[in-house]
Amino acid sequence: MTEFRSGFVALVGRPNVGKSTLLNHILAEKIAIVTDKPQTTRNRIVGIKNFPAAQMVLVDTPGLHSPKGQLNQKLVEISQAAWRDADLALVLLEAGNARLRSGELEILNRARAEQIPFLVALNKIDQLAERDGSYLSRLPMAAELKNEFALEKERLFFISARDGVGVESLVREMLARLPCHPAYFPDDIQTQMSERFWVQEVIREQIIKLTRDEIPYSVAVEIDYYRDLEARLSIGASIYVEQDSQKGILIGRGGSMLKKIGILSRQAIEAFVGIPIFLELHVAVARNWTRDAAQLKRFGYDQE
């Protein structure tokens, strides 16, 4: 009889390397927001994938980077804690890069020093000129991984998280490396995130996509009320920025920007929950909140 396997897999890498896209692809469900801007993920996002003889608990972490300011420091701490506690780390790198960057070297060196089991996936092969196996194996980064970290081919994968290329074989190897252990969660649960938290993230996703410059990195969303009215949901949320000028940009002329954020957020939430919703948005200033420890804790960035 096959022993049941279950364990935690931390998705680790620099910002915008494709961790959230890979999580969503494996789960076949969007539970993590995805944009083209770095540092979109701010919390540990836990997704649960069940198999006939295994349960894989995937932990999507904020991108590791050189922290500037208290918010970024908190994001790095959240990420480091997640992958240190995992049974397996999956380090995602961009296949097209010429060589490993300092932050990536730090991740790999730390995993080796602390004896954290890890696999490496070179992502975004869909952006390369060629994708055949012989070409991929000759990529400069692949050679560096083999030479500097003695990374055997069984631990190195070439994937496109966006298209799903190579993901199936990667998942098989991840499952094979999970410890024999009973399931951590019931098999009808796909994420630890509450619906309220997911709604916050959807609203923040629309803001990130519709704004630019410093706005995406200065926004926090807080749910004011969340009422289940049988045939529909009634949700109120406050969007916090750091400065009055940012508040004006988010509201827009005649409320045009806030209206657009509201429409797109409502459509995304309705598609997920399957019933009509009423969504009320309000913009307020929490001055310099990304540099205020008390405000960071208030908005949920105090995870260890």
PDB file of C-alpha atoms in Angstrom:
ATOM      1  CA  MET A   1       0.000   0.000   0.000  1.00  0.00           C
ATOM      2  CA  THR A   2       1.349   3.439  -0.951  1.00  0.00           C
ATOM      3  CA  GLU A   3       2.059   5.660   2.032  1.00  0.00           C
ATOM      4  CA  PHE A   4       0.290   9.012   2.050  1.00  0.00           C
ATOM      5  CA  ARG A   5       2.550  12.042   1.625  1.00  0.00           C
ATOM      6  CA  SER A   6       1.859  15.552   2.811  1.00  0.00           C
ATOM      7  CA  GLY A   7       4.010  18.610   3.296  1.00  0.00           C
ATOM      8  CA  PHE A   8       4.599  22.309   2.794  1.00  0.00           C
ATOM      9  CA  VAL A   9       6.337  23.643  -0.317  1.00  0.00           C
ATOM     10  CA  ALA A  10       7.538  27.258  -0.233  1.00  0.00           C
ATOM     11  CA  LEU A  11       7.687  29.098  -3.560  1.00  0.00           C
ATOM     12  CA  VAL A  12      10.733  31.337  -3.272  1.00  0.00           C
ATOM     13  CA  GLY A  13      12.308  33.882  -5.587  1.00  0.00           C
ATOM     14  CA  ARG A  14      12.754  37.498  -6.534  1.00  0.00           C
ATOM     15  CA  PRO A  15       9.748  39.751  -7.147  1.00  0.00           C
ATOM     16  CA  ASN A  16       7.817  39.122 -10.372  1.00  0.00           C
ATOM     17  CA  VAL A  17       9.512  35.802 -11.135  1.00  0.00           C
ATOM     18  CA  GLY A  18       6.178  33.995 -11.504  1.00  0.00           C
ATOM     19  CA  LYS A  19       5.497  32.421  -8.095  1.00  0.00           C
ATOM     20  CA  SER A  20       1.833  33.442  -7.957  1.00  0.00           C
ATOM     21  CA  THR A  21       1.265  32.413 -11.579  1.00  0.00           C
ATOM     22  CA  LEU A  22       2.691  28.965 -10.825  1.00  0.00           C
ATOM     23  CA  LEU A  23       0.559  28.622  -7.689  1.00  0.00           C
ATOM     24  CA  ASN A  24      -2.609  29.480  -9.603  1.00  0.00           C
ATOM     25  CA  HIS A  25      -1.702  27.067 -12.409  1.00  0.00           C
ATOM     26  CA  ILE A  26      -1.070  24.116 -10.090  1.00  0.00           C
ATOM     27  CA  LEU A  27      -4.309  24.741  -8.214  1.00  0.00           C
ATOM     28  CA  ALA A  28      -6.250  25.405 -11.442  1.00  0.00           C
ATOM     29  CA  GLU A  29      -7.814  28.276  -9.515  1.00  0.00           C
ATOM     30  CA  LYS A  30      -6.870  31.904  -9.036  1.00  0.00           C
ATOM     31  CA  ILE A  31      -6.189  32.446  -5.348  1.00  0.00           C
ATOM     32  CA  ALA A  32      -3.167  34.754  -5.658  1.00  0.00           C
ATOM     33  CA  ILE A  33      -3.310  38.067  -7.485  1.00  0.00           C
ATOM     34  CA  VAL A  34      -0.991  38.477 -10.455  1.00  0.00           C
ATOM     35  CA  THR A  35       0.226  41.693 -12.086  1.00  0.00           C
ATOM     36  CA  ASP A  36       3.265  42.766 -14.075  1.00  0.00           C
ATOM     37  CA  LYS A  37       4.524  44.901 -11.184  1.00  0.00           C
ATOM     38  CA  PRO A  38       7.069  43.568  -8.657  1.00  0.00           C
ATOM     39  CA  GLN A  39       6.115  42.949  -5.013  1.00  0.00           C
ATOM     40  CA  THR A  40       2.455  42.302  -5.795  1.00  0.00           C
ATOM     41  CA  THR A  41       2.328  39.492  -3.211  1.00  0.00           C
ATOM     42  CA  ARG A  42       2.579  40.914   0.314  1.00  0.00           C
ATOM     43  CA  ASN A  43       1.433  37.989   2.458  1.00  0.00           C
ATOM     44  CA  ARG A  44       1.942  34.261   2.689  1.00  0.00           C
ATOM     45  CA  ILE A  45      -0.691  32.861   0.355  1.00  0.00           C
ATOM     46  CA  VAL A  46      -1.412  29.201   1.118  1.00  0.00           C
ATOM     47  CA  GLY A  47      -2.889  26.951  -1.561  1.00  0.00           C
ATOM     48  CA  ILE A  48      -3.755  23.286  -1.018  1.00  0.00           C
ATOM     49  CA  LYS A  49      -3.606  20.726  -3.831  1.00  0.00           C
ATOM     50  CA  ASN A  50      -4.976  17.251  -3.172  1.00  0.00           C
ATOM     51  CA  PHE A  51      -3.890  14.099  -5.002  1.00  0.00           C
ATOM     52  CA  PRO A  52      -5.019  10.469  -4.582  1.00  0.00           C
ATOM     53  CA  ALA A  53      -2.103   9.656  -2.264  1.00  0.00           C
ATOM     54  CA  ALA A  54      -0.771  13.074  -1.306  1.00  0.00           C
ATOM     55  CA  GLN A  55      -1.562  16.604  -0.229  1.00  0.00           C
ATOM     56  CA  MET A  56       0.734  19.454  -1.262  1.00  0.00           C
ATOM     57  CA  VAL A  57       0.474  22.699   0.695  1.00  0.00           C
ATOM     58  CA  LEU A  58       1.928  25.469  -1.473  1.00  0.00           C
ATOM     59  CA  VAL A  59       3.077  28.688   0.161  1.00  0.00           C
ATOM     60  CA  ASP A  60       3.416  31.675  -2.171  1.00  0.00           C
ATOM     61  CA  THR A  61       5.752  34.193  -0.549  1.00  0.00           C
ATOM     62  CA  PRO A  62       6.580  37.866  -1.142  1.00  0.00           C
ATOM     63  CA  GLY A  63       9.516  38.285  -3.505  1.00  0.00           C
ATOM     64  CA  LEU A  64      12.906  38.379  -1.814  1.00  0.00           C
ATOM     65  CA  HIS A  65      14.690  41.683  -2.393  1.00  0.00           C
ATOM     66  CA  SER A  66      16.916  44.208  -0.648  1.00  0.00           C
ATOM     67  CA  PRO A  67      14.459  45.806   1.778  1.00  0.00           C
ATOM     68  CA  LYS A  68      14.059  49.584   1.878  1.00  0.00           C
ATOM     69  CA  GLY A  69      11.623  50.787   4.510  1.00  0.00           C
ATOM     70  CA  GLN A  70       9.646  48.952   7.157  1.00  0.00           C
ATOM     71  CA  LEU A  71       7.038  47.478   4.799  1.00  0.00           C
ATOM     72  CA  ASN A  72       9.649  45.878   2.555  1.00  0.00           C
ATOM     73  CA  GLN A  73      11.532  44.601   5.604  1.00  0.00           C
ATOM     74  CA  LYS A  74       8.327  42.935   6.821  1.00  0.00           C
ATOM     75  CA  LEU A  75       7.759  41.345   3.401  1.00  0.00           C
ATOM     76  CA  VAL A  76      11.257  39.848   3.429  1.00  0.00           C
ATOM     77  CA  GLU A  77      10.738  38.533   6.976  1.00  0.00           C
ATOM     78  CA  ILE A  78       7.425  36.913   5.964  1.00  0.00           C
ATOM     79  CA  SER A  79       9.101  35.229   3.001  1.00  0.00           C
ATOM     80  CA  GLN A  80      12.146  33.984   4.902  1.00  0.00           C
ATOM     81  CA  ALA A  81      10.039  32.537   7.728  1.00  0.00           C
ATOM     82  CA  ALA A  82       7.842  30.662   5.254  1.00  0.00           C
ATOM     83  CA  TRP A  83      10.591  28.870   3.408  1.00  0.00           C
ATOM     84  CA  ARG A  84      12.633  28.070   6.508  1.00  0.00           C
ATOM     85  CA  ASP A  85       9.597  26.245   7.941  1.00  0.00           C
ATOM     86  CA  ALA A  86       8.783  24.328   4.742  1.00  0.00           C
ATOM     87  CA  ASP A  87       9.482  20.677   3.962  1.00  0.00           C
ATOM     88  CA  LEU A  88      10.696  21.695   0.523  1.00  0.00           C
ATOM     89  CA  ALA A  89      11.626  24.975  -1.139  1.00  0.00           C
ATOM     90  CA  LEU A  90      11.062  25.575  -4.834  1.00  0.00           C
ATOM     91  CA  VAL A  91      13.402  28.330  -5.976  1.00  0.00           C
ATOM     92  CA  LEU A  92      12.102  30.103  -9.077  1.00  0.00           C
ATOM     93  CA  LEU A  93      14.544  31.907 -11.372  1.00  0.00           C
ATOM     94  CA  GLU A  94      14.116  33.598 -14.752  1.00  0.00           C
ATOM     95  CA  ALA A  95      15.466  31.341 -17.481  1.00  0.00           C
ATOM     96  CA  GLY A  96      16.518  34.254 -19.677  1.00  0.00           C
ATOM     97  CA  ASN A  97      18.869  35.864 -17.161  1.00  0.00           C
ATOM     98  CA  ALA A  98      22.574  35.589 -17.968  1.00  0.00           C
ATOM     99  CA  ARG A  99      23.594  34.697 -14.436  1.00  0.00           C
ATOM    100  CA  LEU A 100      22.411  34.367 -10.859  1.00  0.00           C
ATOM    101  CA  ARG A 101      21.897  37.657  -9.057  1.00  0.00           C
ATOM    102  CA  SER A 102      23.181  38.357  -5.557  1.00  0.00           C
ATOM    103  CA  GLY A 103      19.786  37.820  -3.915  1.00  0.00           C
ATOM    104  CA  GLU A 104      19.347  34.507  -5.720  1.00  0.00           C
ATOM    105  CA  LEU A 105      22.803  33.368  -4.680  1.00  0.00           C
ATOM    106  CA  GLU A 106      21.902  34.252  -1.099  1.00  0.00           C
ATOM    107  CA  ILE A 107      18.735  32.126  -1.275  1.00  0.00           C
ATOM    108  CA  LEU A 108      20.589  29.112  -2.664  1.00  0.00           C
ATOM    109  CA  ASN A 109      23.537  29.448  -0.299  1.00  0.00           C
ATOM    110  CA  ARG A 110      21.231  29.732   2.700  1.00  0.00           C
ATOM    111  CA  ALA A 111      19.205  26.700   1.631  1.00  0.00           C
ATOM    112  CA  ARG A 112      22.404  24.701   1.279  1.00  0.00           C
ATOM    113  CA  ALA A 113      23.883  25.927   4.576  1.00  0.00           C
ATOM    114  CA  GLU A 114      20.691  25.262   6.538  1.00  0.00           C
ATOM    115  CA  GLN A 115      20.157  21.940   4.730  1.00  0.00           C
ATOM    116  CA  ILE A 116      16.738  22.948   3.425  1.00  0.00           C
ATOM    117  CA  PRO A 117      15.722  20.541   0.630  1.00  0.00           C
ATOM    118  CA  PHE A 118      15.171  22.522  -2.560  1.00  0.00           C
ATOM    119  CA  LEU A 119      14.424  22.240  -6.256  1.00  0.00           C
ATOM    120  CA  VAL A 120      15.073  24.928  -8.861  1.00  0.00           C
ATOM    121  CA  ALA A 121      12.719  25.904 -11.683  1.00  0.00           C
ATOM    122  CA  LEU A 122      13.912  28.183 -14.471  1.00  0.00           C
ATOM    123  CA  ASN A 123      10.675  29.934 -15.388  1.00  0.00           C
ATOM    124  CA  LYS A 124       9.478  31.961 -18.385  1.00  0.00           C
ATOM    125  CA  ILE A 125      10.928  29.673 -21.056  1.00  0.00           C
ATOM    126  CA  ASP A 126       8.029  30.905 -23.214  1.00  0.00           C
ATOM    127  CA  GLN A 127      10.028  34.124 -23.606  1.00  0.00           C
ATOM    128  CA  LEU A 128      13.108  32.356 -25.015  1.00  0.00           C
ATOM    129  CA  ALA A 129      13.932  32.048 -28.702  1.00  0.00           C
ATOM    130  CA  GLU A 130      14.196  28.258 -28.421  1.00  0.00           C
ATOM    131  CA  ARG A 131      12.728  25.718 -26.011  1.00  0.00           C
ATOM    132  CA  ASP A 132      14.206  22.342 -26.960  1.00  0.00           C
ATOM    133  CA  GLY A 133      15.946  20.386 -24.214  1.00  0.00           C
ATOM    134  CA  SER A 134      19.496  20.683 -25.541  1.00  0.00           C
ATOM    135  CA  TYR A 135      19.195  24.468 -25.831  1.00  0.00           C
ATOM    136  CA  LEU A 136      17.727  24.842 -22.348  1.00  0.00           C
ATOM    137  CA  SER A 137      20.411  22.680 -20.752  1.00  0.00           C
ATOM    138  CA  ARG A 138      23.057  25.010 -22.223  1.00  0.00           C
ATOM    139  CA  LEU A 139      21.577  28.170 -20.728  1.00  0.00           C
ATOM    140  CA  PRO A 140      24.225  30.124 -18.767  1.00  0.00           C
ATOM    141  CA  MET A 141      22.184  30.008 -15.571  1.00  0.00           C
ATOM    142  CA  ALA A 142      21.700  26.245 -15.842  1.00  0.00           C
ATOM    143  CA  ALA A 143      25.454  25.788 -16.167  1.00  0.00           C
ATOM    144  CA  GLU A 144      26.081  28.061 -13.181  1.00  0.00           C
ATOM    145  CA  LEU A 145      23.628  26.088 -11.040  1.00  0.00           C
ATOM    146  CA  LYS A 146      25.294  22.808 -11.956  1.00  0.00           C
ATOM    147  CA  ASN A 147      28.816  24.105 -11.389  1.00  0.00           C
ATOM    148  CA  GLU A 148      28.322  26.223  -8.263  1.00  0.00           C
ATOM    149  CA  PHE A 149      25.678  24.150  -6.490  1.00  0.00           C
ATOM    150  CA  ALA A 150      26.249  20.672  -7.949  1.00  0.00           C
ATOM    151  CA  LEU A 151      22.592  20.732  -8.932  1.00  0.00           C
ATOM    152  CA  GLU A 152      21.823  17.445 -10.647  1.00  0.00           C
ATOM    153  CA  LYS A 153      19.330  17.381 -13.500  1.00  0.00           C
ATOM    154  CA  GLU A 154      16.681  15.692 -11.313  1.00  0.00           C
ATOM    155  CA  ARG A 155      16.458  18.911  -9.262  1.00  0.00           C
ATOM    156  CA  LEU A 156      16.496  21.409 -12.150  1.00  0.00           C
ATOM    157  CA  PHE A 157      13.378  22.118 -14.204  1.00  0.00           C
ATOM    158  CA  PHE A 158      12.591  24.358 -17.159  1.00  0.00           C
ATOM    159  CA  ILE A 159       9.026  25.644 -17.063  1.00  0.00           C
ATOM    160  CA  SER A 160       6.536  28.224 -18.222  1.00  0.00           C
ATOM    161  CA  ALA A 161       4.175  28.888 -15.327  1.00  0.00           C
ATOM    162  CA  ARG A 162       1.995  30.947 -17.660  1.00  0.00           C
ATOM    163  CA  ASP A 163       1.534  28.206 -20.274  1.00  0.00           C
ATOM    164  CA  GLY A 164       1.996  25.190 -17.992  1.00  0.00           C
ATOM    165  CA  VAL A 165       4.941  23.806 -19.973  1.00  0.00           C
ATOM    166  CA  GLY A 166       7.077  21.537 -17.771  1.00  0.00           C
ATOM    167  CA  VAL A 167       4.869  22.020 -14.715  1.00  0.00           C
ATOM    168  CA  GLU A 168       3.513  18.464 -14.626  1.00  0.00           C
ATOM    169  CA  SER A 169       6.967  16.869 -14.299  1.00  0.00           C
ATOM    170  CA  LEU A 170       7.933  19.479 -11.701  1.00  0.00           C
ATOM    171  CA  VAL A 171       4.857  18.653  -9.610  1.00  0.00           C
ATOM    172  CA  ARG A 172       5.649  14.927  -9.798  1.00  0.00           C
ATOM    173  CA  GLU A 173       9.116  15.545  -8.387  1.00  0.00           C
ATOM    174  CA  MET A 174       7.764  17.830  -5.668  1.00  0.00           C
ATOM    175  CA  LEU A 175       5.310  15.118  -4.606  1.00  0.00           C
ATOM    176  CA  ALA A 176       8.050  12.487  -4.521  1.00  0.00           C
ATOM    177  CA  ARG A 177      10.047  14.641  -2.095  1.00  0.00           C
ATOM    178  CA  LEU A 178       7.233  15.272   0.384  1.00  0.00           C
ATOM    179  CA  PRO A 179       7.482  13.383   3.695  1.00  0.00           C
ATOM    180  CA  CYS A 180       5.148  10.521   4.575  1.00  0.00           C
ATOM    181  CA  HIS A 181       2.560  12.268   6.712  1.00  0.00           C
ATOM    182  CA  PRO A 182      -1.236  12.449   7.066  1.00  0.00           C
ATOM    183  CA  ALA A 183      -3.026  15.303   5.304  1.00  0.00           C
ATOM    184  CA  TYR A 184      -2.802  18.644   7.093  1.00  0.00           C
ATOM    185  CA  PHE A 185      -6.154  19.885   5.777  1.00  0.00           C
ATOM    186  CA  PRO A 186      -9.525  18.372   4.797  1.00  0.00           C
ATOM    187  CA  ASP A 187      -9.637  17.475   1.113  1.00  0.00           C
ATOM    188  CA  ASP A 188     -12.381  20.012   0.340  1.00  0.00           C
ATOM    189  CA  ILE A 189     -10.237  23.021   1.334  1.00  0.00           C
ATOM    190  CA  GLN A 190      -8.160  24.756  -1.339  1.00  0.00           C
ATOM    191  CA  THR A 191      -6.781  27.711   0.604  1.00  0.00           C
ATOM    192  CA  GLN A 192      -6.333  29.030   4.130  1.00  0.00           C
ATOM    193  CA  MET A 193      -7.284  32.511   2.998  1.00  0.00           C
ATOM    194  CA  SER A 194     -10.592  33.877   4.189  1.00  0.00           C
ATOM    195  CA  GLU A 195     -13.025  35.249   1.612  1.00  0.00           C
ATOM    196  CA  ARG A 196     -12.611  38.696   3.189  1.00  0.00           C
ATOM    197  CA  PHE A 197      -8.854  38.588   2.662  1.00  0.00           C
ATOM    198  CA  TRP A 198      -9.306  37.457  -0.940  1.00  0.00           C
ATOM    199  CA  VAL A 199     -11.676  40.385  -1.585  1.00  0.00           C
ATOM    200  CA  GLN A 200      -9.046  42.788  -0.205  1.00  0.00           C
ATOM    201  CA  GLU A 201      -6.492  41.305  -2.572  1.00  0.00           C
ATOM    202  CA  VAL A 202      -8.806  41.571  -5.590  1.00  0.00           C
ATOM    203  CA  ILE A 203      -9.392  45.271  -4.912  1.00  0.00           C
ATOM    204  CA  ARG A 204      -5.650  45.838  -4.498  1.00  0.00           C
ATOM    205  CA  GLU A 205      -5.009  43.952  -7.740  1.00  0.00           C
ATOM    206  CA  GLN A 206      -7.235  46.340  -9.704  1.00  0.00           C
ATOM    207  CA  ILE A 207      -5.492  49.349  -8.146  1.00  0.00           C
ATOM    208  CA  ILE A 208      -2.074  47.957  -9.092  1.00  0.00           C
ATOM    209  CA  LYS A 209      -3.199  47.365 -12.673  1.00  0.00           C
ATOM    210  CA  LEU A 210      -4.831  50.786 -13.100  1.00  0.00           C
ATOM    211  CA  THR A 211      -2.264  53.037 -11.422  1.00  0.00           C
ATOM    212  CA  ARG A 212       1.461  53.681 -11.726  1.00  0.00           C
ATOM    213  CA  ASP A 213       4.509  55.240 -10.079  1.00  0.00           C
ATOM    214  CA  GLU A 214       4.360  54.998  -6.284  1.00  0.00           C
ATOM    215  CA  ILE A 215       0.607  54.406  -5.956  1.00  0.00           C
ATOM    216  CA  PRO A 216       0.640  50.555  -6.148  1.00  0.00           C
ATOM    217  CA  TYR A 217       3.241  50.399  -3.374  1.00  0.00           C
ATOM    218  CA  SER A 218       1.480  52.897  -1.095  1.00  0.00           C
ATOM    219  CA  VAL A 219      -1.925  51.212  -0.970  1.00  0.00           C
ATOM    220  CA  ALA A 220      -3.507  49.076   1.743  1.00  0.00           C
ATOM    221  CA  VAL A 221      -7.070  47.754   1.662  1.00  0.00           C
ATOM    222  CA  GLU A 222      -9.217  47.065   4.713  1.00  0.00           C
ATOM    223  CA  ILE A 223     -12.692  45.483   4.744  1.00  0.00           C
ATOM    224  CA  ASP A 224     -15.139  47.644   6.730  1.00  0.00           C
ATOM    225  CA  TYR A 225     -18.133  45.327   6.487  1.00  0.00           C
ATOM    226  CA  TYR A 226     -18.975  42.028   4.809  1.00  0.00           C
ATOM    227  CA  ARG A 227     -22.624  41.031   4.909  1.00  0.00           C
ATOM    228  CA  ASP A 228     -24.175  37.915   3.441  1.00  0.00           C
ATOM    229  CA  LEU A 229     -27.702  38.898   2.406  1.00  0.00           C
ATOM    230  CA  GLU A 230     -28.748  35.465   1.088  1.00  0.00           C
ATOM    231  CA  ALA A 231     -29.022  36.280  -2.625  1.00  0.00           C
ATOM    232  CA  ARG A 232     -26.142  38.778  -2.650  1.00  0.00           C
ATOM    233  CA  LEU A 233     -23.157  40.078  -0.718  1.00  0.00           C
ATOM    234  CA  SER A 234     -22.795  43.615   0.573  1.00  0.00           C
ATOM    235  CA  ILE A 235     -19.161  44.656   1.002  1.00  0.00           C
ATOM    236  CA  GLY A 236     -17.601  47.907   2.138  1.00  0.00           C
ATOM    237  CA  ALA A 237     -13.857  48.527   1.902  1.00  0.00           C
ATOM    238  CA  SER A 238     -11.476  51.378   2.660  1.00  0.00           C
ATOM    239  CA  ILE A 239      -8.453  52.008   0.472  1.00  0.00           C
ATOM    240  CA  TYR A 240      -5.615  53.670   2.372  1.00  0.00           C
ATOM    241  CA  VAL A 241      -2.812  55.711   0.821  1.00  0.00           C
ATOM    242  CA  GLU A 242       0.043  57.649   2.396  1.00  0.00           C
ATOM    243  CA  GLN A 243      -0.535  61.156   1.030  1.00  0.00           C
ATOM    244  CA  ASP A 244      -3.405  63.468   0.109  1.00  0.00           C
ATOM    245  CA  SER A 245      -2.118  63.707  -3.472  1.00  0.00           C
ATOM    246  CA  GLN A 246      -2.367  59.917  -3.810  1.00  0.00           C
ATOM    247  CA  LYS A 247      -5.937  60.037  -2.546  1.00  0.00           C
ATOM    248  CA  GLY A 248      -6.819  62.477  -5.324  1.00  0.00           C
ATOM    249  CA  ILE A 249      -5.277  60.222  -7.966  1.00  0.00           C
ATOM    250  CA  LEU A 250      -7.172  57.164  -6.719  1.00  0.00           C
ATOM    251  CA  ILE A 251     -10.490  58.990  -6.678  1.00  0.00           C
ATOM    252  CA  GLY A 252      -9.888  60.600 -10.078  1.00  0.00           C
ATOM    253  CA  ARG A 253     -11.730  63.455 -11.737  1.00  0.00           C
ATOM    254  CA  GLY A 254     -15.355  63.276 -10.710  1.00  0.00           C
ATOM    255  CA  GLY A 255     -14.672  59.924  -9.031  1.00  0.00           C
ATOM    256  CA  SER A 256     -13.809  58.284 -12.372  1.00  0.00           C
ATOM    257  CA  MET A 257     -10.823  56.232 -11.176  1.00  0.00           C
ATOM    258  CA  LEU A 258     -12.545  54.961  -8.039  1.00  0.00           C
ATOM    259  CA  LYS A 259     -15.573  54.012 -10.134  1.00  0.00           C
ATOM    260  CA  LYS A 260     -13.377  52.029 -12.524  1.00  0.00           C
ATOM    261  CA  ILE A 261     -11.641  50.240  -9.625  1.00  0.00           C
ATOM    262  CA  GLY A 262     -15.043  49.421  -8.160  1.00  0.00           C
ATOM    263  CA  ILE A 263     -16.484  48.037 -11.401  1.00  0.00           C
ATOM    264  CA  LEU A 264     -13.502  45.777 -12.129  1.00  0.00           C
ATOM    265  CA  SER A 265     -13.303  44.590  -8.511  1.00  0.00           C
ATOM    266  CA  ARG A 266     -17.013  43.816  -8.396  1.00  0.00           C
ATOM    267  CA  GLN A 267     -16.850  41.854 -11.650  1.00  0.00           C
ATOM    268  CA  ALA A 268     -13.917  39.764 -10.398  1.00  0.00           C
ATOM    269  CA  ILE A 269     -15.548  39.070  -7.028  1.00  0.00           C
ATOM    270  CA  GLU A 270     -18.894  38.144  -8.603  1.00  0.00           C
ATOM    271  CA  ALA A 271     -17.157  35.733 -10.980  1.00  0.00           C
ATOM    272  CA  PHE A 272     -15.579  34.009  -7.975  1.00  0.00           C
ATOM    273  CA  VAL A 273     -18.514  33.872  -5.537  1.00  0.00           C
ATOM    274  CA  GLY A 274     -21.186  33.304  -8.176  1.00  0.00           C
ATOM    275  CA  ILE A 275     -23.750  35.764  -6.801  1.00  0.00           C
ATOM    276  CA  PRO A 276     -24.342  39.532  -7.229  1.00  0.00           C
ATOM    277  CA  ILE A 277     -22.499  41.858  -4.868  1.00  0.00           C
ATOM    278  CA  PHE A 278     -22.828  45.455  -3.755  1.00  0.00           C
ATOM    279  CA  LEU A 279     -19.386  47.015  -3.325  1.00  0.00           C
ATOM    280  CA  GLU A 280     -18.783  50.347  -1.609  1.00  0.00           C
ATOM    281  CA  LEU A 281     -15.271  51.815  -1.757  1.00  0.00           C
ATOM    282  CA  HIS A 282     -13.849  54.681   0.274  1.00  0.00           C
ATOM    283  CA  VAL A 283     -10.389  56.290   0.023  1.00  0.00           C
ATOM    284  CA  ALA A 284      -8.602  57.599   3.123  1.00  0.00           C
ATOM    285  CA  VAL A 285      -5.108  58.732   4.112  1.00  0.00           C
ATOM    286  CA  ALA A 286      -3.035  56.775   6.639  1.00  0.00           C
ATOM    287  CA  ARG A 287      -0.022  59.036   6.550  1.00  0.00           C
ATOM    288  CA  ASN A 288       3.284  57.246   5.907  1.00  0.00           C
ATOM    289  CA  TRP A 289       1.772  53.900   6.920  1.00  0.00           C
ATOM    290  CA  THR A 290       4.489  51.865   5.175  1.00  0.00           C
ATOM    291  CA  ARG A 291       7.007  53.299   7.665  1.00  0.00           C
ATOM    292  CA  ASP A 292       4.851  53.020  10.788  1.00  0.00           C
ATOM    293  CA  ALA A 293       5.101  49.774  12.808  1.00  0.00           C
ATOM    294  CA  ALA A 294       1.645  50.172  14.359  1.00  0.00           C
ATOM    295  CA  GLN A 295       0.008  50.774  10.972  1.00  0.00           C
ATOM    296  CA  LEU A 296       1.850  47.829   9.432  1.00  0.00           C
ATOM    297  CA  LYS A 297       0.474  45.602  12.178  1.00  0.00           C
ATOM    298  CA  ARG A 298      -3.010  47.012  11.641  1.00  0.00           C
ATOM    299  CA  PHE A 299      -2.906  46.118   7.950  1.00  0.00           C
ATOM    300  CA  GLY A 300      -1.664  42.588   8.635  1.00  0.00           C
ATOM    301  CA  TYR A 301       2.038  42.869   7.854  1.00  0.00           C
ATOM    302  CA  ASP A 302       3.283  41.535  11.197  1.00  0.00           C
ATOM    303  CA  GLN A 303       3.459  37.846  10.268  1.00  0.00           C
ATOM    304  CA  GLU A 304       6.482  35.948  11.470  1.00  0.00           C
TER     305      GLU A 304
END
